[in-house]
Coordinates of C-alpha atoms and ligand atoms in Angstrom, one line a residue:
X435 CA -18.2 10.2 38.4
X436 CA -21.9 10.9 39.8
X437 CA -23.5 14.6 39.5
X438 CA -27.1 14.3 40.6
X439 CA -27.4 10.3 40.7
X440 CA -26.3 10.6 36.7
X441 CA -23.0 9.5 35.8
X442 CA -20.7 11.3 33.7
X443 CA -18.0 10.1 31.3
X444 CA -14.5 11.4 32.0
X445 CA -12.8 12.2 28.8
X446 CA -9.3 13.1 29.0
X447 CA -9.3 17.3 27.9
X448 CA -6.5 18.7 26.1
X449 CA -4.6 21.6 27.7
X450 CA -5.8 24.6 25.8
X451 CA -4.0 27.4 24.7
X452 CA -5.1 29.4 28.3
X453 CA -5.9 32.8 25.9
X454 CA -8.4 33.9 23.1
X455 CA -7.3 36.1 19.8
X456 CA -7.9 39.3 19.6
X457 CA -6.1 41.0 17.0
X458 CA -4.6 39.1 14.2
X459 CA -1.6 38.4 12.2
X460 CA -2.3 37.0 8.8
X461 CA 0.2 34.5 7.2
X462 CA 1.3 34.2 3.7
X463 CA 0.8 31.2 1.9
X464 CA 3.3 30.0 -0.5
X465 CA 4.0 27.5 -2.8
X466 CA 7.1 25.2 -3.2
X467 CA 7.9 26.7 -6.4
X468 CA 8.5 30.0 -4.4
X469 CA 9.5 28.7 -1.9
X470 CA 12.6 27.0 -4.2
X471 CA 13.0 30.8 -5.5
X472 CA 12.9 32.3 -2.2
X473 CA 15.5 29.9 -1.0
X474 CA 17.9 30.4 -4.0
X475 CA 17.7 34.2 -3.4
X476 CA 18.6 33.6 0.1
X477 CA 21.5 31.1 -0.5
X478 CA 20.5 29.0 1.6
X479 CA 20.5 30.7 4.7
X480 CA 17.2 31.2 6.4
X481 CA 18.6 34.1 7.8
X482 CA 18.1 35.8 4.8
X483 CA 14.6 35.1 3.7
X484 CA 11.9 37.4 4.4
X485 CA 9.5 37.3 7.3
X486 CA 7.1 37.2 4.5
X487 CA 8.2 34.4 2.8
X488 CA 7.9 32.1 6.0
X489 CA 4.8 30.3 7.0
X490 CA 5.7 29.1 10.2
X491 CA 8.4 31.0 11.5
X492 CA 10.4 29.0 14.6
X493 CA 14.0 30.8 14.2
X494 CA 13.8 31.6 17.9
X495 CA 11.5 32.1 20.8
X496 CA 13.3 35.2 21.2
X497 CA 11.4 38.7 21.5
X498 CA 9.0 36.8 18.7
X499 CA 5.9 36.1 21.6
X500 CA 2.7 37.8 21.7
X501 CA 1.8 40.4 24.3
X502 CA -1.4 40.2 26.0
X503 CA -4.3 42.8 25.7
X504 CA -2.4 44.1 29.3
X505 CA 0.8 44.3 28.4
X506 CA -1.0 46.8 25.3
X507 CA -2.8 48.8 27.6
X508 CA 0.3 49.0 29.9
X509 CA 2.3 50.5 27.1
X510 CA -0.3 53.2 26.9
X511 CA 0.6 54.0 30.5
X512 CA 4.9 54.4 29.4
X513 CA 6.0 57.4 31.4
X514 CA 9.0 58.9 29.0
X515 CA 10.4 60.7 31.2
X516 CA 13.7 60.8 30.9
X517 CA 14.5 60.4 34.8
X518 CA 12.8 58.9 37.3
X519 CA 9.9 57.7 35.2
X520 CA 7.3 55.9 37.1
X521 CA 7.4 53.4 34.3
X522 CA 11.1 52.5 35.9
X523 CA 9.6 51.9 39.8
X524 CA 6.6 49.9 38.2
X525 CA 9.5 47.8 36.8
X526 CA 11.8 47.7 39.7
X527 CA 8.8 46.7 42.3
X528 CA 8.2 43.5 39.6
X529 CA 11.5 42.2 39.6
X530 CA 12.4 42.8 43.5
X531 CA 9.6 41.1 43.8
X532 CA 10.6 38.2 41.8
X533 CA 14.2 37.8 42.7
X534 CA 14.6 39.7 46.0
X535 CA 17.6 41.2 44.3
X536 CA 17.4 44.9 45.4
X537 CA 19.8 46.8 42.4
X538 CA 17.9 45.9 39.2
X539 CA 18.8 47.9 36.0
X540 CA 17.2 48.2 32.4
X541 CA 18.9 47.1 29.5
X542 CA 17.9 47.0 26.0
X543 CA 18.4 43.1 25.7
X544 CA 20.0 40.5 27.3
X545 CA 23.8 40.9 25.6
X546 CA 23.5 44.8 26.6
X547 CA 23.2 43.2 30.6
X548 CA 26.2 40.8 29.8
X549 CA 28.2 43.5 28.4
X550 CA 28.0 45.7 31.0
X551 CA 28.9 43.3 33.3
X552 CA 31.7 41.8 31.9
X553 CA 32.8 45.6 31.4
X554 CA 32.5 46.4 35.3
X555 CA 33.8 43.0 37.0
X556 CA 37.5 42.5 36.6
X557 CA 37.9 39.5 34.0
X558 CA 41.4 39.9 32.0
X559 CA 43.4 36.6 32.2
X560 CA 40.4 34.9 34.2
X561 CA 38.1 31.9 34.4
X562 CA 34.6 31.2 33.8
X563 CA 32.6 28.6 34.3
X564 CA 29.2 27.4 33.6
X565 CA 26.6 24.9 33.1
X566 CA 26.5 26.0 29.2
X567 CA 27.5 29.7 28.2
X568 CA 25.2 31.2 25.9
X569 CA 27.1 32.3 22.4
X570 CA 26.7 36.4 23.5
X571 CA 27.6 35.4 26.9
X572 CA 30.5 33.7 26.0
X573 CA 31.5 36.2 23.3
X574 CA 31.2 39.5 26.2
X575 CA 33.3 37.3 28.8
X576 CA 35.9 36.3 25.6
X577 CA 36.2 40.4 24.5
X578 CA 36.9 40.9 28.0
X579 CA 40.2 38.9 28.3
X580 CA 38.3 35.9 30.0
X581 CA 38.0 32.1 28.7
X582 CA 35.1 30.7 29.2
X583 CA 34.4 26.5 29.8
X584 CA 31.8 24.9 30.3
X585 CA 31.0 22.1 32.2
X586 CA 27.5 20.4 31.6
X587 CA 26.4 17.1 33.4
X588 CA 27.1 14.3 30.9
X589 CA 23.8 12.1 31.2
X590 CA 20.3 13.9 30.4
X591 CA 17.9 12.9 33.5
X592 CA 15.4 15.1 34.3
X593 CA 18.0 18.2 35.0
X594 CA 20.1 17.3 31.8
X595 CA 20.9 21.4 32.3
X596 CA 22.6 20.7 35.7
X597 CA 26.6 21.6 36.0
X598 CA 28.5 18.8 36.4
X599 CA 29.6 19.2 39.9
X600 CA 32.9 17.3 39.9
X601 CA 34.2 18.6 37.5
X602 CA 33.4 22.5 38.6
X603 CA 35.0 21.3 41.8
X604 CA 38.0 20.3 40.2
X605 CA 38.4 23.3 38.0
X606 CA 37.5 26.0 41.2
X607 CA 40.4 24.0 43.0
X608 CA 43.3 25.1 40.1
X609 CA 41.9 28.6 41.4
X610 CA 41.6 31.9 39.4
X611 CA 38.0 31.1 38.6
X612 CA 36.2 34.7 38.3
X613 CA 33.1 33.9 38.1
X614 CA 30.3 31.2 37.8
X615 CA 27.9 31.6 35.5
X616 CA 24.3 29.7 35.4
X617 CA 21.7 29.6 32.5
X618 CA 18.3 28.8 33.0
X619 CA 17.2 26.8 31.2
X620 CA 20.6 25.3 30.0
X621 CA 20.0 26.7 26.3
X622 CA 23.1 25.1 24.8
X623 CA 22.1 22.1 25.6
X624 CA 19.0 21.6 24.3
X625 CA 17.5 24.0 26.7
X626 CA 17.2 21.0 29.5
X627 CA 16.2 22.4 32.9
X628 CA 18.4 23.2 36.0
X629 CA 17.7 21.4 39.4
X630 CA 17.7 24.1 42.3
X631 CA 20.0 21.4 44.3
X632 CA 22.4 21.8 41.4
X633 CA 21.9 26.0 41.3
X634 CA 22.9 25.9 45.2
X635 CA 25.7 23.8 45.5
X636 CA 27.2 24.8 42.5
X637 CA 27.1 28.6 44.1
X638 CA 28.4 27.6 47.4
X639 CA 31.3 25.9 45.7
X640 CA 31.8 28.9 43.5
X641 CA 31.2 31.3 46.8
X642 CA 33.9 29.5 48.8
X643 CA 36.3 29.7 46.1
X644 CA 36.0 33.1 45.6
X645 CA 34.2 33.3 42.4
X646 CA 31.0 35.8 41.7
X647 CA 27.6 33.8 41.3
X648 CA 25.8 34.8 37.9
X649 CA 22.7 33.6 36.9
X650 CA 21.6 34.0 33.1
X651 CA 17.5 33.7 33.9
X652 CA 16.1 34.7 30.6
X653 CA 13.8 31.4 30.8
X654 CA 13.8 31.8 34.6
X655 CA 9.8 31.0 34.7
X656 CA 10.2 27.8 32.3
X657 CA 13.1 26.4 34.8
X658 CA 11.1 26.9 37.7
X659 CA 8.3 25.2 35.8
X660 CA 10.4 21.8 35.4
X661 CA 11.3 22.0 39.1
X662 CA 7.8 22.6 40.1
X663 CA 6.7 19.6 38.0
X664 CA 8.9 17.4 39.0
X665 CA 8.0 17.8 42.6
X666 CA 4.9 19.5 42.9
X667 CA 4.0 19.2 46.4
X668 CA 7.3 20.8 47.5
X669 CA 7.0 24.5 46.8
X670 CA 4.7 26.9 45.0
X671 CA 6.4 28.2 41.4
X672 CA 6.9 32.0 42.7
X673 CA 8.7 30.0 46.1
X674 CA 11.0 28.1 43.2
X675 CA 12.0 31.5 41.3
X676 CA 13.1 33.2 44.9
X677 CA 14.9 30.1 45.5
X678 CA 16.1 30.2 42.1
X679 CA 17.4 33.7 42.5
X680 CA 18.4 33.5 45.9
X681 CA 21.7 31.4 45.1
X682 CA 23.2 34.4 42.7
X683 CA 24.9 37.7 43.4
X684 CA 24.3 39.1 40.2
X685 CA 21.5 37.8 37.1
X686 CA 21.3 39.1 33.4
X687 CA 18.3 38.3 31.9
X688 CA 17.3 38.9 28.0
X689 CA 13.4 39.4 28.8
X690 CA 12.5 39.1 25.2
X691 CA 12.1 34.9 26.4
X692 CA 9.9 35.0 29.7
X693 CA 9.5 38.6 29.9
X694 CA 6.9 38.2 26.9
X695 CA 8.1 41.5 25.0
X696 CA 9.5 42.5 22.0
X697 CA 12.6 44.0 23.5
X698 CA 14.1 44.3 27.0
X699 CA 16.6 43.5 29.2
X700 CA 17.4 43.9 33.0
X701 CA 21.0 43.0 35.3
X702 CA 20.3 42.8 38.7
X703 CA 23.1 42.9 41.7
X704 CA 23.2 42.4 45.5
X705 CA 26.3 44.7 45.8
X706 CA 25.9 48.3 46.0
X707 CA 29.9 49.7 44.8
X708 CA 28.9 47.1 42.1
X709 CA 25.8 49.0 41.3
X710 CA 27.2 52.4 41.3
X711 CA 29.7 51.0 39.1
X712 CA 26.8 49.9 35.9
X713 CA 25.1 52.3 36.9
X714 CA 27.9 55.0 35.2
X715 CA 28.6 52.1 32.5
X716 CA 24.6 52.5 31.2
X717 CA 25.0 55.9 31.1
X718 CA 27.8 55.8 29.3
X719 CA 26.1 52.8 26.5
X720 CA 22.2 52.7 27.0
X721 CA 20.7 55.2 28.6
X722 CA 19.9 56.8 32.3
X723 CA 19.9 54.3 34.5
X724 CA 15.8 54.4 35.0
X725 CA 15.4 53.6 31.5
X726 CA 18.4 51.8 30.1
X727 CA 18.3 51.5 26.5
X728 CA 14.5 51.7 26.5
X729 CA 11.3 53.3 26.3
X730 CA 9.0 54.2 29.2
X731 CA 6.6 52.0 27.6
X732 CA 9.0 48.9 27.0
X733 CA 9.5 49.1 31.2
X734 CA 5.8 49.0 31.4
X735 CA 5.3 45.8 29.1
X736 CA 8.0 43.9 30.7
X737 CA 6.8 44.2 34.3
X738 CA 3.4 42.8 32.9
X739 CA 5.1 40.3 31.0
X740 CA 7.3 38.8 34.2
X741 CA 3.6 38.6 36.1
X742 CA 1.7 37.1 33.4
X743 CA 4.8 34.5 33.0
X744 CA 4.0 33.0 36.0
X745 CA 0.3 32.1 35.3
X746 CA 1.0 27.9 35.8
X747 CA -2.1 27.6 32.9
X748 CA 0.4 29.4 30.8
X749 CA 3.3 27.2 31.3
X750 CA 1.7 23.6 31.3
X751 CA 0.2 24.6 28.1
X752 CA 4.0 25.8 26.7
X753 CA 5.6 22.7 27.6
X754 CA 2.6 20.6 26.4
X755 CA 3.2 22.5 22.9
X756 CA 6.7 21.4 22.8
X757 CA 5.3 17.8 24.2
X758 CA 3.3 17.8 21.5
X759 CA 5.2 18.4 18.9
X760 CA 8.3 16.5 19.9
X761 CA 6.0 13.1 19.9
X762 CA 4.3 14.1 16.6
X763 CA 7.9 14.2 15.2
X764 CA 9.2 11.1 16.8
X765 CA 6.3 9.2 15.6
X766 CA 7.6 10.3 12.1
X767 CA 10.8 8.7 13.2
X768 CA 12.7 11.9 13.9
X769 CA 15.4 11.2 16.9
X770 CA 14.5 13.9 19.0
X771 CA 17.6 15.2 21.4
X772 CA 15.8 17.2 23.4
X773 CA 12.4 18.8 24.1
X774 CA 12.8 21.9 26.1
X775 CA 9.8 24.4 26.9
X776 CA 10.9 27.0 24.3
X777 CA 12.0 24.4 21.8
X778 CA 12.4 20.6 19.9
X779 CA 15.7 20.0 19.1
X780 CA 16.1 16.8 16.0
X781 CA 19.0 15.2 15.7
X782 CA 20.2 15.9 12.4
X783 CA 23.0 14.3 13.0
X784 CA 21.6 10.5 13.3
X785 CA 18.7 11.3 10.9
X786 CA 20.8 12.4 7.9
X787 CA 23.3 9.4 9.1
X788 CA 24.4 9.2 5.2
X789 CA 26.5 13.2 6.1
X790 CA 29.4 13.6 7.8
X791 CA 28.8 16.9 9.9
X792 CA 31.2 19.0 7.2
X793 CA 28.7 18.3 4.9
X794 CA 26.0 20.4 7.2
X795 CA 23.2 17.7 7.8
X796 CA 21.4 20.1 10.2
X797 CA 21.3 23.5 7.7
X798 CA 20.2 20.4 4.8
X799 CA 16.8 19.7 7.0
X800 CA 16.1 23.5 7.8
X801 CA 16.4 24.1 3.7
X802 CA 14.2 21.0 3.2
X803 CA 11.7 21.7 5.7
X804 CA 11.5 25.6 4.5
X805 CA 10.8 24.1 1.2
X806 CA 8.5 21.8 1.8
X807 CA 6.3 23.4 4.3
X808 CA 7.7 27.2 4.3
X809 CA 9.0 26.5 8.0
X810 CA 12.0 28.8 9.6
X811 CA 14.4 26.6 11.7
X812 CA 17.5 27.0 12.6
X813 CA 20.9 25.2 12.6
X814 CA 22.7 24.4 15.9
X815 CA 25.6 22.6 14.7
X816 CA 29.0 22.1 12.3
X817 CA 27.7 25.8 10.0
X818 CA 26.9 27.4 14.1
X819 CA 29.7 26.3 15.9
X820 CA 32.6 25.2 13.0
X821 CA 35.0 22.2 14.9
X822 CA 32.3 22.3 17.7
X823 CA 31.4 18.9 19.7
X824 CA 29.7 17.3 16.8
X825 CA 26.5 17.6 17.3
X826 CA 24.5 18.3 14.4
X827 CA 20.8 20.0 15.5
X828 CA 17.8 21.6 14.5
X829 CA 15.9 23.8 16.8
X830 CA 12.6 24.0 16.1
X831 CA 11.7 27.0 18.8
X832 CA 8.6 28.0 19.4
X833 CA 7.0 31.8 20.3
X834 CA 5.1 32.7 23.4
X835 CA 1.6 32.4 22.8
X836 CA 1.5 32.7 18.5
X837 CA 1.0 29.7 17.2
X838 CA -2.3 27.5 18.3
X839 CA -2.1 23.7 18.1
X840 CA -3.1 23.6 14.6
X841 CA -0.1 25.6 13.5
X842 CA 1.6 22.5 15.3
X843 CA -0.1 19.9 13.6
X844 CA 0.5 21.6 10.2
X845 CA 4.6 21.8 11.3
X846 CA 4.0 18.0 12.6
X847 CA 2.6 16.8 8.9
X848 CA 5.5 18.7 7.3
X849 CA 8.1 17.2 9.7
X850 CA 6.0 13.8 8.3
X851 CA 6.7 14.3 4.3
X852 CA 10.3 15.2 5.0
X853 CA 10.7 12.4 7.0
X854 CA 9.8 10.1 4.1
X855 CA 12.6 11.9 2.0
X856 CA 15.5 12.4 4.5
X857 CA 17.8 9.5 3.0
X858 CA 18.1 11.4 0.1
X859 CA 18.5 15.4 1.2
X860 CA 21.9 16.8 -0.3
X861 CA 24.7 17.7 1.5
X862 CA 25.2 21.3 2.0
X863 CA 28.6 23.5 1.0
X864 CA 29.7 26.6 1.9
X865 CA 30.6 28.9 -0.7
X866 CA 30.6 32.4 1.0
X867 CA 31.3 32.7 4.5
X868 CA 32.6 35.4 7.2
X869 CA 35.3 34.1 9.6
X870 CA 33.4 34.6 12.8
X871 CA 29.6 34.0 13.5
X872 CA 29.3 32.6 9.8
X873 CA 25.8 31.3 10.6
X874 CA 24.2 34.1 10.2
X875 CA 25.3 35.8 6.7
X876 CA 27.0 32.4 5.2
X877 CA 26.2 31.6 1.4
X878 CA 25.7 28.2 1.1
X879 CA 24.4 25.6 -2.0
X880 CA 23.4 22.1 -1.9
X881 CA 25.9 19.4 -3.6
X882 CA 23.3 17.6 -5.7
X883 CA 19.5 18.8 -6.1
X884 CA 16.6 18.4 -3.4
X885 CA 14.2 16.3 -3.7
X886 CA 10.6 17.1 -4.8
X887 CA 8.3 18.1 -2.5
X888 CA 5.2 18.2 -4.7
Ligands
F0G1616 N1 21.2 34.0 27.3 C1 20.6 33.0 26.8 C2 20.5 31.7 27.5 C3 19.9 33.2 25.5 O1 19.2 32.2 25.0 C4 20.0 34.5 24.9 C5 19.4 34.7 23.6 C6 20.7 35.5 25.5 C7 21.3 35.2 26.7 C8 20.9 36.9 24.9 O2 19.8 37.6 25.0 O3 19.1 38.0 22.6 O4 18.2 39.5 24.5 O5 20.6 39.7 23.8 N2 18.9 33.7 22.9 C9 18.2 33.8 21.6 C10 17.9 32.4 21.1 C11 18.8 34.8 20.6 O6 17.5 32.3 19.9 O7 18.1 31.5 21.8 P1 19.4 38.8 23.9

């Protein structure tokens, strides 16, 4: 390249983190002897270990980001009013203008949207289908009466997050199929991307069979961003989300992933007796319906958060994060399964090939990589879903805009030592455990020592 008849070198340039610190959270260091003690205390179940106690906490992407120095000011501006707070229209003007979806109400997280649903839309004795039910999702539409399937494409291309279309066509043709229900991105799968080809004919299927089109869009902003890359000249990001949310009659979102706060929640529907109907159920289980569950101030945060989400600096630089880290760990000879935007998965399953998933290969590698390097993952496998498909993972999910590359690196060189040791971590038992959602309060030992990690 010539600037002024001198030439100039063209070094490739990393993609930055697109923000600077301004106020900061100081981490505990530990050491492994702790870190054995911290671990004991806990049973094994990183659940149960203090925030404290964790160096490099990736448990979940969920409501665990950083707001911007905006999102701060905005929650000076919270209008508590308890009806008709201007805090609620600021909010309501965001999301209309995100998803041209003209009923959009408050909730205090994403299950509180699902909820309310499931309590307003007939479901007894029905059918729903989806490209991969979240566990709340699925747990609302069960405690309703409802059975929930879900069909996800069986190869991984670019939209491993895609329903598998046959099959929703042959399961809408044995009829009684309430509703249809899309997540974006396709968390139980390794949080793999939807196409928008896939999010329409899917719908009109569903439409003409008589089913109600739901849309789960908590990481609505990371989907669009893997459908934007993919095909970059076709349309702009914001023209991917209307298209996004133009195929659905009704969306829950959990905005505690792409809304960038702490806590929040929205449901959104096209049809006004439907509205009138949640409208009564939140007054009944969050709050009036101009502040749902929430504060003025939370309102205010989110509807800076869903702007600031759509900032493409700020999502090449998340997926290059999970890039990143993915190929650091697969250069350690870790199978990775799948690399989302909000998350690695490993494949516990193939890397600890010398346990049988009852022995718990995936909650073995969380224990060892909490002891070796004080990093918080979590399980998605045999101790998460008991009898489930077999897959034994270990999400490694990572919070909006809180770590810097060099937290990476450092969860990179501890995915490295462990590496080194993994033919020889323990299988895992269970010695306490409740009967349903044992993941999260579960007692559990190792069957032989772990190794050293000094
Ligand atoms: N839908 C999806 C796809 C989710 O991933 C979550 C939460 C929810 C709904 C529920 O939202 O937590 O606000 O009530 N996922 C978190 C996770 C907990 O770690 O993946 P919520």
């Amino acid at each position: 390249m010539a600037v002024e008849g001198r030439s100039v070198r063209v070094v490739a340039r990393p993609i930055i983190e697109p923000f600077r610190i301004k106020v900061v959270e100081p981490i505990r260091m530990t050491t492994t002897v702790e870190r054995h003690a911290y671990l004991n205390a806990a049973h094994c179940n990183l659940f149960a270990v203090r925030a404290e106690d964790v160096i490099i906490d990736l448990l979940t992407d969920s409501g665990t980001g950083a707001m911007s120095a905006e999102q701060w000011a905005a929650i000076m501006r919270g209008d508590e009013s308890y009806a008709g707070a201007s805090s609620f229209f600021r909010f309501e003007e965001v999301m209309r203008a995100l998803t041209n979806v003209p009923f959009v109400f408050p909730t205090h997280q994403g299950r509180a949207a699902e909820r309310i649903l499931c309590a307003t839309v007939p479901l007894r004795g029905r059918i729903v289908v989806s490209n991969g039910l979240f566990d709340t999702t699925r747990a609302n539409i069960e405690a309703s009466g409802a059975t929930g399937i879900d069909l996800p494409v069986r190869d991984a291309g670019v939209f491993g997050g895609n329903i598998d279309l046959d099959a929703l066509g042959a399961r809408l043709a044995r009829g009684n199929v309430a509703m249809l229900v899309m997540t974006v991105t396709n968390n139980t799968v390794g949080g793999r991307p939807v196409s928008l080809e896939n999010l329409r004919e899917a719908a009109t299927r569903a439409r003409a069979a008589g089913a109600m089109v739901v849309l789960d869009a908590c990481r609505f902003a990371e989907n669009a961003w893997r459908i934007h890359v993919n095909d970059p000249e076709r349309l702009t990001l914001r023209e991917i989300v209307h298209a996004m949310f133009a195929t659905c009659d009704v969306f829950t979102m959990s905005a505690k992933k792409d809304g960038i706060v702490n806590v929040g929640g929205a449901l959104g529907v096209r049809d006004e007796t439907l509205a009138e109907q949640i409208r009564v159920e939140l007054v009944r289980t969050e709050g009036f319906p101009t502040y749902g569950g929430l504060a003025g101030r939370d309102l205010e945060a989110m509807a800076r958060g869903l702007e600031e989400v759509l900032d493409p600096s700020y999502l090449a630089y998340r997926q290059a994060a999970a890039d990143y880290l993915a190929s650091a760990l697969a250069r350690s000879g870790w199978p990775i399964f799948a690399t989302a935007s909000h998350a690695v998965y490993i494949d516990a399953g193939a890397a600890l090939e010398h346990l049988a998933p009852r022995e718990l290969p995936g909650q073995s590698l969380v224990c060892a990589l909490y002891l070796s390097g004080g990093i918080r993952a979590c399980e998605i496998g045999e101790l998460m879903f008991p009898g489930g498909d077999g897959k034994q993972l270990v999400r490694l999910a990572l919070p909006r805009r809180v770590y810097t590359q060099s937290h990476i690196d450092y969860v990179a060189a501890v995915g490295h030592d462990v590496a080194k040791v993994r033919a020889s971590l323990p299988a895992m038992r269970i010695v306490r455990a409740p009967e349903k959602l044992r993941h999260f309060t579960a007692e559990l030992a190792p069957l032989t020592p772990f190794p050293d990690f000094e």
